[in-house]
PDB file of C-alpha atoms and ligand atoms in Angstrom:
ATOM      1  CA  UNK A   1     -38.091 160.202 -45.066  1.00  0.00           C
ATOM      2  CA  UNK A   2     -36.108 158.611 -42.358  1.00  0.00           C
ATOM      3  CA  UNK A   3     -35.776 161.939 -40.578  1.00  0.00           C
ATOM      4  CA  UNK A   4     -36.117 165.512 -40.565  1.00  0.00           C
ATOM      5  CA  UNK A   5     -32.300 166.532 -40.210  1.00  0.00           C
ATOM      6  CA  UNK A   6     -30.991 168.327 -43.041  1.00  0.00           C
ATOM      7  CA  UNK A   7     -29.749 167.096 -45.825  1.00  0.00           C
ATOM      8  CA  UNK A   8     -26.969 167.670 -47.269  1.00  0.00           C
ATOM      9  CA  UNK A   9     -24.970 166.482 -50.371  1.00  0.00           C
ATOM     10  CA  UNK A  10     -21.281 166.870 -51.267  1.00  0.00           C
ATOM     11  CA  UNK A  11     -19.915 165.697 -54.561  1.00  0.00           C
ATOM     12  CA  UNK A  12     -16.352 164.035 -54.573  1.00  0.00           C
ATOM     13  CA  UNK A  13     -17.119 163.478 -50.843  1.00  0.00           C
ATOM     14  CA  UNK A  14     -15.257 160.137 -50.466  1.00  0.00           C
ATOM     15  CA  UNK A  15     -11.627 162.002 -50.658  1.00  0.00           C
ATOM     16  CA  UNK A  16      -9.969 165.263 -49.614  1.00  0.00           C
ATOM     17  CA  UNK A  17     -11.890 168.483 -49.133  1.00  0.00           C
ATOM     18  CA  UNK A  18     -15.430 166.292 -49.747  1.00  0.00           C
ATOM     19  CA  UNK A  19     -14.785 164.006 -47.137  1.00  0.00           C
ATOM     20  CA  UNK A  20     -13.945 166.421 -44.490  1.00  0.00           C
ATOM     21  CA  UNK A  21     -16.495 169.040 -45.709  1.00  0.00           C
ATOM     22  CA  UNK A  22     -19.224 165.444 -45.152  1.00  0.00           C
ATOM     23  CA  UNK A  23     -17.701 164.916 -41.998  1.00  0.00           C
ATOM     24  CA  UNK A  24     -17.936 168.299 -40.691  1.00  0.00           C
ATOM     25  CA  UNK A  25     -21.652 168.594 -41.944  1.00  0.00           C
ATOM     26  CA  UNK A  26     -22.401 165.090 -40.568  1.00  0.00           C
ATOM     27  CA  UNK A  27     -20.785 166.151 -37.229  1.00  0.00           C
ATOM     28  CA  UNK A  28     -23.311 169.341 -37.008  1.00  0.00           C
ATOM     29  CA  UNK A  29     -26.287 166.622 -37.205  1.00  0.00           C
ATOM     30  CA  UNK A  30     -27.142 166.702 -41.070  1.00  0.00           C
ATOM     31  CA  UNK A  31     -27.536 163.084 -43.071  1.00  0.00           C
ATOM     32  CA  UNK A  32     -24.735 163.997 -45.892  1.00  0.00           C
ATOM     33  CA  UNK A  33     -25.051 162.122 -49.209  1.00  0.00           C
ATOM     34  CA  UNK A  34     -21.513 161.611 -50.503  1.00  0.00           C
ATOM     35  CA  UNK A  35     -21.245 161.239 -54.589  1.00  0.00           C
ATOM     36  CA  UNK A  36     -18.551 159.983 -56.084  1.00  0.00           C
ATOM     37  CA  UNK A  37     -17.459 157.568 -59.204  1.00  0.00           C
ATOM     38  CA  UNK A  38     -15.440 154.970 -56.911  1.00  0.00           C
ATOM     39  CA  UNK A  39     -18.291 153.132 -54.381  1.00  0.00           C
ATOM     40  CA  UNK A  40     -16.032 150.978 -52.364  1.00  0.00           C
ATOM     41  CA  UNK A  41     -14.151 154.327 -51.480  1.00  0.00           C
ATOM     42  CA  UNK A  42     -17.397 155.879 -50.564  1.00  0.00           C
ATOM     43  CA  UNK A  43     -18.621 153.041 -49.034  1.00  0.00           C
ATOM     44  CA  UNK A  44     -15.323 153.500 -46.822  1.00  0.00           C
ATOM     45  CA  UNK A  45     -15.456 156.805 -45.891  1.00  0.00           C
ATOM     46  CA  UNK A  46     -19.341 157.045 -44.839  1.00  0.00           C
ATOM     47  CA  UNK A  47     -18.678 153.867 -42.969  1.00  0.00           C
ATOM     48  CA  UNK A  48     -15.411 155.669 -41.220  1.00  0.00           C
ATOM     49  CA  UNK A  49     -17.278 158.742 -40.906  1.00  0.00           C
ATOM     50  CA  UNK A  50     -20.460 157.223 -39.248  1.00  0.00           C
ATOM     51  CA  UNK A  51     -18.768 155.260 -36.953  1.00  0.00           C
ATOM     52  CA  UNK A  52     -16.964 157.875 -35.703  1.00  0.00           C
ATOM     53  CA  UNK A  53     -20.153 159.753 -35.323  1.00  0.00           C
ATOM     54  CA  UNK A  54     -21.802 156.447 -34.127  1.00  0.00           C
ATOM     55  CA  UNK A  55     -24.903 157.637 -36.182  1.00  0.00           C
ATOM     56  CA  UNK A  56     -25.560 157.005 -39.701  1.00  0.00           C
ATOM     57  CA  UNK A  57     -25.583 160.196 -41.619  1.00  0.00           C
ATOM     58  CA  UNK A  58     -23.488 159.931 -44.314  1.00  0.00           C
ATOM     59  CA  UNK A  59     -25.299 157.748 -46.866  1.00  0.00           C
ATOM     60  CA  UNK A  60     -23.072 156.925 -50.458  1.00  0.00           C
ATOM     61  CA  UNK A  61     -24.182 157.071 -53.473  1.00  0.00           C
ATOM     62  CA  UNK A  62     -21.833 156.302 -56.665  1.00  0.00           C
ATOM     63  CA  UNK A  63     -22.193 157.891 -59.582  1.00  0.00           C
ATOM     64  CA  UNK A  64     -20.122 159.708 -62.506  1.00  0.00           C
ATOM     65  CA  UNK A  65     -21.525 163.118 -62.504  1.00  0.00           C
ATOM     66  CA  UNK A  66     -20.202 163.697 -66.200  1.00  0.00           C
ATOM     67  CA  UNK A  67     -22.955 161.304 -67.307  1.00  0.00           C
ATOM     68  CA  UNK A  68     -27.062 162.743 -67.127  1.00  0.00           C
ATOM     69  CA  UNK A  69     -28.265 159.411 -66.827  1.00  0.00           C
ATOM     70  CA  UNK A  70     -26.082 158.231 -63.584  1.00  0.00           C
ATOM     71  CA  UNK A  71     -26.983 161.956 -62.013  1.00  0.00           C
ATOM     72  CA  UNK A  72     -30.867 161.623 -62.477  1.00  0.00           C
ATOM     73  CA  UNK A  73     -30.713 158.181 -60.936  1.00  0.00           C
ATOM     74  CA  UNK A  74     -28.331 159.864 -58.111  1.00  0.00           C
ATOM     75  CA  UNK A  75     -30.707 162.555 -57.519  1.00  0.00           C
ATOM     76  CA  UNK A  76     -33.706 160.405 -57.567  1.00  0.00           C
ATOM     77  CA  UNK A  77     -32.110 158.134 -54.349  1.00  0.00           C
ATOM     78  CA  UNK A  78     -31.627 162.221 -52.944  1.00  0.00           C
ATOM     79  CA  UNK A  79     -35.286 162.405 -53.164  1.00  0.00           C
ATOM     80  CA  UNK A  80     -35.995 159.401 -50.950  1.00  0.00           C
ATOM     81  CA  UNK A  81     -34.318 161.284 -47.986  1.00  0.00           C
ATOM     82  CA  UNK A  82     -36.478 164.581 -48.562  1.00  0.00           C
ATOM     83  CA  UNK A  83     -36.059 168.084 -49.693  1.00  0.00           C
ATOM     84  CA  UNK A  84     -31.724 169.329 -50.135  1.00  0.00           C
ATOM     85  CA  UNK A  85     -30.687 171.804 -47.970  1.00  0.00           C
ATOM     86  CA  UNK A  86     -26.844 171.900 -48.891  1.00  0.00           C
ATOM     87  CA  UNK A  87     -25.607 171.388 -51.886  1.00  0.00           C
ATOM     88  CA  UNK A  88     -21.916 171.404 -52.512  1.00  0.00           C
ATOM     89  CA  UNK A  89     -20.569 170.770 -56.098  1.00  0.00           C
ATOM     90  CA  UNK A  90     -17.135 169.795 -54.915  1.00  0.00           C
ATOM     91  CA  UNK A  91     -16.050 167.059 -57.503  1.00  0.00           C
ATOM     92  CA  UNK A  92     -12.875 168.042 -59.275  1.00  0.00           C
ATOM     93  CA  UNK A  93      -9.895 166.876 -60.878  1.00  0.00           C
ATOM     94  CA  UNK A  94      -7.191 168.198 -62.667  1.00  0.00           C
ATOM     95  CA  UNK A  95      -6.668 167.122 -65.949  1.00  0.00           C
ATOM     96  CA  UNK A  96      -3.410 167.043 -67.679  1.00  0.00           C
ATOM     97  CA  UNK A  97      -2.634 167.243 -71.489  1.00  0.00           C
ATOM     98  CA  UNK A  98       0.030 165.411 -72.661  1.00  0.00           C
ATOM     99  CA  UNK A  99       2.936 167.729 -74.544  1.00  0.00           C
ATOM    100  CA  UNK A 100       2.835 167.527 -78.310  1.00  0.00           C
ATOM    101  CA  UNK A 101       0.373 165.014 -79.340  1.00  0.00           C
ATOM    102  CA  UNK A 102      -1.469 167.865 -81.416  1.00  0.00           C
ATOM    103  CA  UNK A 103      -4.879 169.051 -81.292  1.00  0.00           C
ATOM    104  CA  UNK A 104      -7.187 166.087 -80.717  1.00  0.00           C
ATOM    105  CA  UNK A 105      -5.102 165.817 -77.628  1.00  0.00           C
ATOM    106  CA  UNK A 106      -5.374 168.898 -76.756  1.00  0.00           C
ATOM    107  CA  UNK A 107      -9.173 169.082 -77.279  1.00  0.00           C
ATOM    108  CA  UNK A 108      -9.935 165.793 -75.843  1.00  0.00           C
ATOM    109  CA  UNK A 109      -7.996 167.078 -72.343  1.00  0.00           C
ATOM    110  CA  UNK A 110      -9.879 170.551 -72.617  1.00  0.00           C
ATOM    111  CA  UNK A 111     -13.171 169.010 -72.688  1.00  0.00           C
ATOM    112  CA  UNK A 112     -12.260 166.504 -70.360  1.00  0.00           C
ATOM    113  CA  UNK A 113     -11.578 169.415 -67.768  1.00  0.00           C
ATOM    114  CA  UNK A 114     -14.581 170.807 -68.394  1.00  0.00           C
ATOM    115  CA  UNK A 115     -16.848 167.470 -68.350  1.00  0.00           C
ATOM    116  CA  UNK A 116     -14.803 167.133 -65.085  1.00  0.00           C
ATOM    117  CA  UNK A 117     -15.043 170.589 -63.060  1.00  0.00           C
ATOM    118  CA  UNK A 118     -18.188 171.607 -64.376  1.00  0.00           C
ATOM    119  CA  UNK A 119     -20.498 169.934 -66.006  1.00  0.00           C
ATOM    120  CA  UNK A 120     -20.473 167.434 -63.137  1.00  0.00           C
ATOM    121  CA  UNK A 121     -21.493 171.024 -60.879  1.00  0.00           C
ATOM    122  CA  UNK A 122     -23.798 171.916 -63.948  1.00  0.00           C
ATOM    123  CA  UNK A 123     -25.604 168.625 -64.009  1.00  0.00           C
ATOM    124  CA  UNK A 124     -26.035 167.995 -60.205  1.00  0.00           C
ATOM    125  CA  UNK A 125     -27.291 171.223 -59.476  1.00  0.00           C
ATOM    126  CA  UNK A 126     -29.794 171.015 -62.700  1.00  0.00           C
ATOM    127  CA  UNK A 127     -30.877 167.689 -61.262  1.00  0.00           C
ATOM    128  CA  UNK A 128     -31.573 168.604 -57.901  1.00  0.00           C
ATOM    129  CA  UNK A 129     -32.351 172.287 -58.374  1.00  0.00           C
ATOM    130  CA  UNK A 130     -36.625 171.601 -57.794  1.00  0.00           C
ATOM    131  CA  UNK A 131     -35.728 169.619 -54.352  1.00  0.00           C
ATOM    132  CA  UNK A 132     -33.638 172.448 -52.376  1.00  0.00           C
ATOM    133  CA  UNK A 133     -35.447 173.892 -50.046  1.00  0.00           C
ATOM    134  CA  UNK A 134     -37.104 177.281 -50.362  1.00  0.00           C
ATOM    135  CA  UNK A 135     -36.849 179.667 -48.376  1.00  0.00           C
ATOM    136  CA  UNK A 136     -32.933 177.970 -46.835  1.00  0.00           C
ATOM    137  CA  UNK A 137     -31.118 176.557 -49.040  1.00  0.00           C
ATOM    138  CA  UNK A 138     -27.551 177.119 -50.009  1.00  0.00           C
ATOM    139  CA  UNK A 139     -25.292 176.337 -53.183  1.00  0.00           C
ATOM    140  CA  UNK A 140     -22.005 175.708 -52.573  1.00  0.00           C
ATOM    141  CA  UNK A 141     -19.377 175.739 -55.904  1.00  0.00           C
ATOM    142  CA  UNK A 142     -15.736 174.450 -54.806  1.00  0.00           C
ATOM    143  CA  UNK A 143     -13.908 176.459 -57.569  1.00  0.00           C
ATOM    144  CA  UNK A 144      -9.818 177.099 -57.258  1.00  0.00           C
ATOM    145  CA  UNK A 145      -7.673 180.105 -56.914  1.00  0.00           C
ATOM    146  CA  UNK A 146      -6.460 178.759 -60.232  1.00  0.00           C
ATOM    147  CA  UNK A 147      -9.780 180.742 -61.541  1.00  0.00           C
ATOM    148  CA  UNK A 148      -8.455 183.644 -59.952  1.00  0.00           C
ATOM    149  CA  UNK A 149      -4.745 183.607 -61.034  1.00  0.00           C
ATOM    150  CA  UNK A 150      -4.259 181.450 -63.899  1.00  0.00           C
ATOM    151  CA  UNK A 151      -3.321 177.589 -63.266  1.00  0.00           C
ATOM    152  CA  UNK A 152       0.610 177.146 -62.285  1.00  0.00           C
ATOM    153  CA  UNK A 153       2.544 173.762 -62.086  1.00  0.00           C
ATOM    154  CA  UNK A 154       0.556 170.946 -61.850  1.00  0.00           C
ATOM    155  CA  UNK A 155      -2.271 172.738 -63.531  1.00  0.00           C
ATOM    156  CA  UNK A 156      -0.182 174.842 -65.543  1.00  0.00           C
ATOM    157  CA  UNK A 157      -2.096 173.770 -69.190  1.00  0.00           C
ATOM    158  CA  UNK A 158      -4.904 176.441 -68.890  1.00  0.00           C
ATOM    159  CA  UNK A 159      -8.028 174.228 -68.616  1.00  0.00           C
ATOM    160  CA  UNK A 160      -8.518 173.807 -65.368  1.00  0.00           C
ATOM    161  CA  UNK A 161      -8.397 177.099 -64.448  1.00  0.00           C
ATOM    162  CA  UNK A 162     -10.539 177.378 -67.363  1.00  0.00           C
ATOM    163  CA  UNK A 163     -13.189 175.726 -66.368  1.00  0.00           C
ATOM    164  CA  UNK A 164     -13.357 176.802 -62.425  1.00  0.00           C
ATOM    165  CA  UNK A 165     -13.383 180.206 -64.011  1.00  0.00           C
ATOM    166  CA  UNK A 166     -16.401 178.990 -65.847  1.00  0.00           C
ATOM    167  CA  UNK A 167     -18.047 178.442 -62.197  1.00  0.00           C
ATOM    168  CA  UNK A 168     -17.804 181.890 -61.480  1.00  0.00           C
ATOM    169  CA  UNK A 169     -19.709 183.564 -64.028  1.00  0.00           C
ATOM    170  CA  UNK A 170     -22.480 180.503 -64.128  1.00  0.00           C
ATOM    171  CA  UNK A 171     -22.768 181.459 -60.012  1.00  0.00           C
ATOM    172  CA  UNK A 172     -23.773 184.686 -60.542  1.00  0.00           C
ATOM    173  CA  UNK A 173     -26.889 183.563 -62.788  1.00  0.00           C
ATOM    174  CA  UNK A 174     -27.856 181.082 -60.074  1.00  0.00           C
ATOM    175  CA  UNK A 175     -27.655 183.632 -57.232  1.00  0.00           C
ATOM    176  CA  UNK A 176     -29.823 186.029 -59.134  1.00  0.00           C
ATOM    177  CA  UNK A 177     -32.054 183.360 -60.487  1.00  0.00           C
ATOM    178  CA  UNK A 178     -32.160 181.549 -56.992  1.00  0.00           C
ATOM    179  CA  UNK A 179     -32.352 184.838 -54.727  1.00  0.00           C
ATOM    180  CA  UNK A 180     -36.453 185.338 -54.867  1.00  0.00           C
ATOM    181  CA  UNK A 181     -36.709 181.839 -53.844  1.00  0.00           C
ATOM    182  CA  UNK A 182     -34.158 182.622 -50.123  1.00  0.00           C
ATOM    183  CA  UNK A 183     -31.988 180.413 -51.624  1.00  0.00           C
ATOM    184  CA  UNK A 184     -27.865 181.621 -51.489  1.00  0.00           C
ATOM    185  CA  UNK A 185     -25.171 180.554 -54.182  1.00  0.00           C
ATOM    186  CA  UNK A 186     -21.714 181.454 -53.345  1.00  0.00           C
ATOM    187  CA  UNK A 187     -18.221 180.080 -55.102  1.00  0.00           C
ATOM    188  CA  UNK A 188     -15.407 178.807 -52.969  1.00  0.00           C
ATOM    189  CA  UNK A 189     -12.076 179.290 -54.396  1.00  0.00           C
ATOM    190  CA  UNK A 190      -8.953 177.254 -52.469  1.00  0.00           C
ATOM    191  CA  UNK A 191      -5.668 177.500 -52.954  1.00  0.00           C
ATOM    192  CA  UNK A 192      -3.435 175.121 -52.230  1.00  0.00           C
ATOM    193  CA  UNK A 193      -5.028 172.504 -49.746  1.00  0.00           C
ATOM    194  CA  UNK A 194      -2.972 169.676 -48.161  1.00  0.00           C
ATOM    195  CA  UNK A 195      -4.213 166.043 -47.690  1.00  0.00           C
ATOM    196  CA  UNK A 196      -6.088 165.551 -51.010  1.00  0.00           C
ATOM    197  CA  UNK A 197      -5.607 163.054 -53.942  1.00  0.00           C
ATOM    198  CA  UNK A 198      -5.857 166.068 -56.224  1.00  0.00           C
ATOM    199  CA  UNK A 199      -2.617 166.331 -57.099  1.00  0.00           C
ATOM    200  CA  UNK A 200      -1.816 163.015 -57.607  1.00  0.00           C
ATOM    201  CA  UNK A 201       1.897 162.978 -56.385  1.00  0.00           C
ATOM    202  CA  UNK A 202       3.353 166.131 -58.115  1.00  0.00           C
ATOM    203  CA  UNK A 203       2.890 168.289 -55.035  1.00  0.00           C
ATOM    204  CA  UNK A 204       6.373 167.952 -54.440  1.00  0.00           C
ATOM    205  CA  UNK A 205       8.123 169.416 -51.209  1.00  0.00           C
ATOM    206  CA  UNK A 206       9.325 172.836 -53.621  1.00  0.00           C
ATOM    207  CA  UNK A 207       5.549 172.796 -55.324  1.00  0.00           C
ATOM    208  CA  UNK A 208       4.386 172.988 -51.659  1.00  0.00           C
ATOM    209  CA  UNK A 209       6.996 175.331 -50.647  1.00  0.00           C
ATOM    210  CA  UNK A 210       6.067 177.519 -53.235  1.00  0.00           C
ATOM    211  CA  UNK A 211       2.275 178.013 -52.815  1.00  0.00           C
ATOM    212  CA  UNK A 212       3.378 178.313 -49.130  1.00  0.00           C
ATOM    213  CA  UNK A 213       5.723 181.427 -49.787  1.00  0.00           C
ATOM    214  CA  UNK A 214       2.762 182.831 -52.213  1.00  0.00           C
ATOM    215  CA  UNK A 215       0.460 182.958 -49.077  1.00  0.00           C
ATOM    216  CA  UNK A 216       0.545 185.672 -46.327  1.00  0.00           C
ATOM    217  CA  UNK A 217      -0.334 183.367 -43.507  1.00  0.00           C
ATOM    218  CA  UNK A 218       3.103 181.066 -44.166  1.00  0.00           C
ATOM    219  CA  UNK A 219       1.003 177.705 -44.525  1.00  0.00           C
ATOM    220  CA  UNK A 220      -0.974 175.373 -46.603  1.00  0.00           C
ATOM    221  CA  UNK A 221      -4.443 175.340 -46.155  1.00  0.00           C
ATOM    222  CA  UNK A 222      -6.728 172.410 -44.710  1.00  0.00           C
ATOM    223  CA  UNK A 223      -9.207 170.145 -45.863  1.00  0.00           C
ATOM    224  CA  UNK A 224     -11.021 171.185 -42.614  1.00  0.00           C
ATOM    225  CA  UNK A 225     -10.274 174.673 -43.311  1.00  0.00           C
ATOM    226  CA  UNK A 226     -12.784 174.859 -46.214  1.00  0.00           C
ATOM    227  CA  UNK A 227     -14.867 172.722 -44.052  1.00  0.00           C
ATOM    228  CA  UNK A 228     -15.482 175.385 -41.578  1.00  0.00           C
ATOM    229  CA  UNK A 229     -16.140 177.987 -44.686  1.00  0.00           C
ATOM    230  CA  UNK A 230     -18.590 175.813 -46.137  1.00  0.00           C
ATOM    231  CA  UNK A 231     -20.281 175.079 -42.535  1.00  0.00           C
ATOM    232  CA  UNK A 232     -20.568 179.267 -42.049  1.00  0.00           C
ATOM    233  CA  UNK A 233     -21.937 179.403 -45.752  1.00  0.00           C
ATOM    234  CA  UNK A 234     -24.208 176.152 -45.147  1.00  0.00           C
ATOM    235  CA  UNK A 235     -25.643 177.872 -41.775  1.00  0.00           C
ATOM    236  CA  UNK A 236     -28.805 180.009 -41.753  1.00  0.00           C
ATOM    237  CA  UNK A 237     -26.530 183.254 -40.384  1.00  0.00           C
ATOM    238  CA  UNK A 238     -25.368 183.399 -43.661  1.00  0.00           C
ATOM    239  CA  UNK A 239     -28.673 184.192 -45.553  1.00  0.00           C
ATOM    240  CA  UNK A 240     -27.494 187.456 -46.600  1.00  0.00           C
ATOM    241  CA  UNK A 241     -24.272 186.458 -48.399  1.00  0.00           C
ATOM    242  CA  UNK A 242     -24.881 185.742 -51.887  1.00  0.00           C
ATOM    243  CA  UNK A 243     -23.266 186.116 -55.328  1.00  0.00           C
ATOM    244  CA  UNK A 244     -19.955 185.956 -53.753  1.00  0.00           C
ATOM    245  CA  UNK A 245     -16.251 184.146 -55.185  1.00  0.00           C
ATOM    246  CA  UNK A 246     -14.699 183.444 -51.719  1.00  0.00           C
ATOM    247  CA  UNK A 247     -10.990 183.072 -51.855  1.00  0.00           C
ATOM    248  CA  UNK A 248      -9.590 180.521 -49.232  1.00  0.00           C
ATOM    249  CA  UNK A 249      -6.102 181.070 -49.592  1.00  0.00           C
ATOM    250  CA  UNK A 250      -4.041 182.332 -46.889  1.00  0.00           C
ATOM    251  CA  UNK A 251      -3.717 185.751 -48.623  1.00  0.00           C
ATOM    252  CA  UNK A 252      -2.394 184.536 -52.111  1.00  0.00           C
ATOM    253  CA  UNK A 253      -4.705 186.563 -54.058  1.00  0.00           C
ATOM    254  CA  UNK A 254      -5.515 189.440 -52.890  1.00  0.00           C
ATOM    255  CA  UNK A 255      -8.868 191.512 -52.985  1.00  0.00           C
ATOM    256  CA  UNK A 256     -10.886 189.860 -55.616  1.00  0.00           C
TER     257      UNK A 256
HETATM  258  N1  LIG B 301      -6.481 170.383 -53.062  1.00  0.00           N
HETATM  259  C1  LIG B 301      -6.333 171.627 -53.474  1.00  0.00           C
HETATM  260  O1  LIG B 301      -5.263 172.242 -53.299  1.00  0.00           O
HETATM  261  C2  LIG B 301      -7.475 172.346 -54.134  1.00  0.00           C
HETATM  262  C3  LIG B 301      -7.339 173.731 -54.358  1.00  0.00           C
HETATM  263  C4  LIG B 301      -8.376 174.422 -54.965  1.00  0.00           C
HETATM  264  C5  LIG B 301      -9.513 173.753 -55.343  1.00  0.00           C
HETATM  265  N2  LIG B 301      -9.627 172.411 -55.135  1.00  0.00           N
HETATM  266  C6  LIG B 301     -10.876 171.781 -55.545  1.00  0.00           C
HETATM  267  O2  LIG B 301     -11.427 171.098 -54.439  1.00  0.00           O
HETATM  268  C7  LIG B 301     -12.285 170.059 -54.908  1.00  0.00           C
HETATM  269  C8  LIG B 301     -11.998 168.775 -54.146  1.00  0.00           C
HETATM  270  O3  LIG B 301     -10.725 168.300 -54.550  1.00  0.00           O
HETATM  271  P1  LIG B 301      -9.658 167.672 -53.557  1.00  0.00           P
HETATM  272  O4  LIG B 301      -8.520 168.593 -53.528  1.00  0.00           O
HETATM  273  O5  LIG B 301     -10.297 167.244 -52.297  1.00  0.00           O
HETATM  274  O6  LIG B 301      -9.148 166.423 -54.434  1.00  0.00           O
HETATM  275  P2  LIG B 301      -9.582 164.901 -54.443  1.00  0.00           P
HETATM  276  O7  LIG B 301      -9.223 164.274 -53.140  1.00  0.00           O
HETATM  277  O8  LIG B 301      -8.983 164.329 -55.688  1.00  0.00           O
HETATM  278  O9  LIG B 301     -11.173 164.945 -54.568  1.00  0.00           O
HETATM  279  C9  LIG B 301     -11.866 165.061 -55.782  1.00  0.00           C
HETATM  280  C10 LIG B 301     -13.125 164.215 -55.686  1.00  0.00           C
HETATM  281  O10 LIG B 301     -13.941 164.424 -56.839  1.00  0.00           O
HETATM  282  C11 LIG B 301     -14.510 163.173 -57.218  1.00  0.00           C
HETATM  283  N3  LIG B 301     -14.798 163.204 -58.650  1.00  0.00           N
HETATM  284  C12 LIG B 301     -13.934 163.513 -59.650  1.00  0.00           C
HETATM  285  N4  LIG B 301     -14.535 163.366 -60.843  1.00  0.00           N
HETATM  286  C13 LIG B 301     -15.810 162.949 -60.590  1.00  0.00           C
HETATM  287  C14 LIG B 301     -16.912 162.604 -61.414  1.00  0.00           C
HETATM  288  N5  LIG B 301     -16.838 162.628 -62.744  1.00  0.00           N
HETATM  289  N6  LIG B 301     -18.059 162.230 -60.806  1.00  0.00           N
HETATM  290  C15 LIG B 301     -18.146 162.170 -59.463  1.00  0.00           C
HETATM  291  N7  LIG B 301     -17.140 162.489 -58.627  1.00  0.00           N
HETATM  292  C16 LIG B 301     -15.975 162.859 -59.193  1.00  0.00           C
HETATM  293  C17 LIG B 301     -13.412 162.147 -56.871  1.00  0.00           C
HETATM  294  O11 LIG B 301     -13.948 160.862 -56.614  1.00  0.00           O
HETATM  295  P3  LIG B 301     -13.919 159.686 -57.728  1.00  0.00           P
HETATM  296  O12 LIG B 301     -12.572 159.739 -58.373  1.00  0.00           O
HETATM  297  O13 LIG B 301     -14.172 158.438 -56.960  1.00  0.00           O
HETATM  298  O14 LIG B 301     -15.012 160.001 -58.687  1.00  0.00           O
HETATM  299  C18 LIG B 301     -12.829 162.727 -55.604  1.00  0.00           C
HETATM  300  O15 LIG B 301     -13.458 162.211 -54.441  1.00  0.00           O
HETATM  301  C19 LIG B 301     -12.043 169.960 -56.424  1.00  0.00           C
HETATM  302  O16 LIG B 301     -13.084 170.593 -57.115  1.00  0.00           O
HETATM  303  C20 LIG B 301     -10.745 170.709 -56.613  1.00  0.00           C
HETATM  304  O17 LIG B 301     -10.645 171.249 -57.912  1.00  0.00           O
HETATM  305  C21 LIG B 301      -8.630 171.696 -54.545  1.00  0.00           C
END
């Protein structure tokens, strides 16, 4: 061990929510691991991150979480730095069908979003699951208010609200399964969040005008918005919320 800081680990932690979520964590003292597919991004960000910090706590590690073999050799490098406090499945992506090309298309992009949004949550959390700490730790899922509502333009083919639904129900297993142990598992659900790469361009100035005018609040949520929700669920005063879909989205869906 190189310390005895927490650790933390945040998939899809080189971009967007991830990166601010590892900075956040990092900030509060913990050594975050970052996971991600693209290293020289991660490499980037922990580098920006710690030097901003001027401590080395966020520590990259590259790997495609849709694949077991890349996600036991990721966990095993977790295991180096000691037992997981935090985990937070936050690697997402929102895959788009394209119109008409028939079934195998359409199958191919289904499973795609679900290899994407959560099997990589499914596999991490599998692979990791013995080396959380008990009594403490805490399972974060980054789901979408897409789960909650049904997907709408950029996500409008179904899947991907799909498969963050899928997150929901999976949750609720895990918090009973992982209660005894003190450990808590709660879903985050976003709506729309500015500064990611998530939408890759088609969050157009009406897109974003829209999910504005859907909120109650009259603004797009943060990157260090969810941050500060995952820090609250990440801290030891929250060791009697459990079980829980969060919604983080100005008011957009009500009451669920
Ligand atoms: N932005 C929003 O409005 C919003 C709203 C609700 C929910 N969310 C959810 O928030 C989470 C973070 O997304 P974001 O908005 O911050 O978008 P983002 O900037 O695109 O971040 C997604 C991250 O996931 C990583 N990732 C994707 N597939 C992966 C894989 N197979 N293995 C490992 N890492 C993978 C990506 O890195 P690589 O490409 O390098 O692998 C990337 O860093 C996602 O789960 C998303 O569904 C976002």
């Amino acid at each position: 061990m190189i310390n005895d800081s927490r650790v933390s680990v945040v998939s899809g932690g080189g971009t967007g929510i991830g990166r601010e979520v590892a900075r956040t964590l990092a900030g509060d003292g913990d050594r975050v691991v970052v996971i991600g597919r693209r290293a020289g991004l991660l490499e980037r960000a922990a580098e920006e991150i710690n030097r901003e910090l001027g401590a080395r706590r966020v520590i990259p590690v590259a790997a495609d979480l849709t694949d077991p073999a890349q996600v036991r050799r990721a966990a095993d490098r977790i295991a180096e730095l000691g037992t997981v406090g935090v985990l937070v499945n936050n690697a997402g992506a929102i895959i788009t069908p394209s119109a008409g090309e028939g079934l195998e298309a359409l199958a191919d992009a289904w499973r795609r979003d679900l290899d994407t949004n959560l099997i990589t949550a499914v596999l991490l959390t599998n692979a990791l699951l013995g080396r959380l700490s008990r009594p403490g730790g805490r399972l974060i899922l980054v789901s979408s208010a897409a789960a909650q509502r049904g997907g709408a333009g950029a996500h409008s083919a179904g899947s991907y609200a799909a498969a963050k639904a899928a997150l929901h129900g999976w949750a609720f297993g895990l918090a009973r399964q992982l209660g005894p142990d003190g450990i808590t598992v709660n879903v985050l659900a976003p709506g729309y969040i500015r500064d990611t790469d998530i939408f890759d361009g088609q969050d157009t100035p009406e897109f974003v005008a829209a999910k504005v005018a859907d909120t109650l609040v009259g603004r797009t949520g943060t990157p260090a918005d969810v941050a500060a929700a995952v820090r609250y669920l990440a801290s030891p005063d929250a060791g009697y919320l459990t079980g829980q879909i969060i919604g983080l989205n100005g008011g957009a869906v009500l009451g669920r």
